[in-house]
Short mmCIF file of C-alpha atoms in Angstrom, two decimals:
data_model
loop_
_atom_site.label_atom_id
_atom_site.label_comp_id
_atom_site.label_asym_id
_atom_site.label_seq_id
_atom_site.Cartn_x
_atom_site.Cartn_y
_atom_site.Cartn_z
CA MET N 231 0.00 0.00 0.00
CA ASP N 232 1.33 3.40 -0.99
CA SER N 233 1.36 6.03 1.71
CA THR N 234 2.86 8.81 -0.42
CA PRO N 235 0.92 12.05 0.06
CA HIS N 236 -0.26 14.20 -2.83
CA PRO N 237 -0.74 17.93 -3.39
CA HIS N 238 -3.82 19.65 -1.98
CA ASP N 239 -6.24 20.84 -4.66
CA GLN N 240 -5.83 24.49 -3.65
CA ILE N 241 -2.10 24.47 -4.48
CA VAL N 242 -1.15 25.97 -7.84
CA TYR N 243 2.17 24.93 -9.37
CA THR N 244 3.93 27.13 -11.93
CA GLU N 245 7.31 26.41 -13.54
CA PHE N 246 9.78 29.03 -14.73
CA ASP N 247 12.39 28.09 -17.35
CA GLY N 248 12.66 24.50 -16.08
CA THR N 249 14.95 25.36 -13.18
CA GLU N 250 12.60 27.02 -10.71
CA ALA N 251 8.95 26.82 -9.76
CA VAL N 252 6.47 28.46 -7.43
CA LEU N 253 3.71 26.89 -5.36
CA VAL N 254 0.82 29.15 -4.38
CA ASP N 255 -1.63 28.13 -1.69
CA LEU N 256 -4.88 29.74 -2.80
CA ASN N 257 -6.36 29.43 0.70
CA THR N 258 -3.57 31.21 2.57
CA LYS N 259 -2.20 33.31 -0.34
CA ARG N 260 1.31 32.15 0.57
CA TYR N 261 3.83 31.13 -2.04
CA TYR N 262 6.85 28.86 -1.95
CA THR N 263 9.73 28.56 -4.37
CA LEU N 264 11.05 25.20 -5.52
CA ASN N 265 14.46 24.45 -6.93
CA GLU N 266 15.04 21.96 -9.73
CA THR N 267 15.16 18.87 -7.52
CA ALA N 268 12.10 19.93 -5.54
CA MET N 269 10.31 20.38 -8.86
CA LEU N 270 11.08 16.76 -9.75
CA VAL N 271 9.55 15.64 -6.45
CA TRP N 272 6.46 17.84 -6.83
CA ARG N 273 5.80 16.60 -10.37
CA GLY N 274 6.12 13.04 -9.07
CA LEU N 275 3.58 13.77 -6.35
CA GLU N 276 1.21 15.22 -8.94
CA ARG N 277 1.55 11.99 -10.95
CA ARG N 278 0.82 10.01 -7.76
CA GLN N 279 4.20 8.28 -7.89
CA THR N 280 5.40 6.49 -4.78
CA THR N 281 8.24 7.90 -2.72
CA ALA N 282 10.44 5.07 -4.01
CA GLU N 283 9.60 5.91 -7.63
CA ILE N 284 10.39 9.59 -7.08
CA ALA N 285 13.67 8.73 -5.36
CA GLN N 286 14.61 6.41 -8.25
CA GLU N 287 13.90 9.16 -10.77
CA MET N 288 15.99 11.60 -8.72
CA SER N 289 18.83 9.11 -8.45
CA GLU N 290 18.91 8.67 -12.22
CA ALA N 291 18.48 12.36 -13.08
CA TYR N 292 21.13 13.69 -10.70
CA ASP N 293 23.52 10.74 -10.45
CA VAL N 294 23.17 10.33 -6.68
CA SER N 295 22.83 7.11 -4.75
CA PRO N 296 19.31 5.74 -4.30
CA GLU N 297 19.78 6.06 -0.54
CA HIS N 298 20.74 9.74 -0.78
CA ALA N 299 17.81 10.40 -3.10
CA ALA N 300 15.39 8.66 -0.72
CA VAL N 301 16.58 10.76 2.21
CA SER N 302 16.26 13.94 0.14
CA VAL N 303 12.73 13.07 -0.97
CA GLU N 304 11.63 12.26 2.59
CA ARG N 305 13.13 15.50 3.89
CA LEU N 306 11.26 17.55 1.28
CA LEU N 307 7.99 15.69 1.94
CA THR N 308 8.34 16.51 5.63
CA SER N 309 8.85 20.18 4.81
CA LEU N 310 5.93 20.31 2.36
CA ALA N 311 3.66 18.58 4.87
CA ALA N 312 4.72 21.01 7.61
CA HIS N 313 3.55 23.87 5.37
CA ARG N 314 0.25 22.01 4.80
CA LEU N 315 0.82 21.71 1.06
CA LEU N 316 0.16 17.97 0.98
CA GLU N 317 -2.71 15.71 1.97
CA ALA N 318 -2.46 12.09 3.03
CA ALA N 319 -2.73 9.37 0.43
CA ASP N 320 -6.16 7.95 -0.31
#
C-alpha cells in the first residue's frame, strides 16, 4: 500500500524556465519557491508516484545514490507537509 501524500487541490504549481517553480496556496495566499530537484519531487507527487519511484527518478536524473535520493525526498515531503501543502494518500 502506498502512503505517499499528494498535493492539496488548492495548491497551484507554476514552472519558470525548467529550473525554478512556485507553489501558491490559494487558501492562505502564501507562495513557496522550488528548486530543480524539488520540482522533480512535486511533479512526481502530482503523478501520484510512490516515494520510491520519485527517489529512483531523482537518483537517475542527478547521479546520486538511491539512498541519498530517498533521504532527500523524505526531507522535502516533511517540509511540504509542515507547510500544509500535501494531503495524506487515499
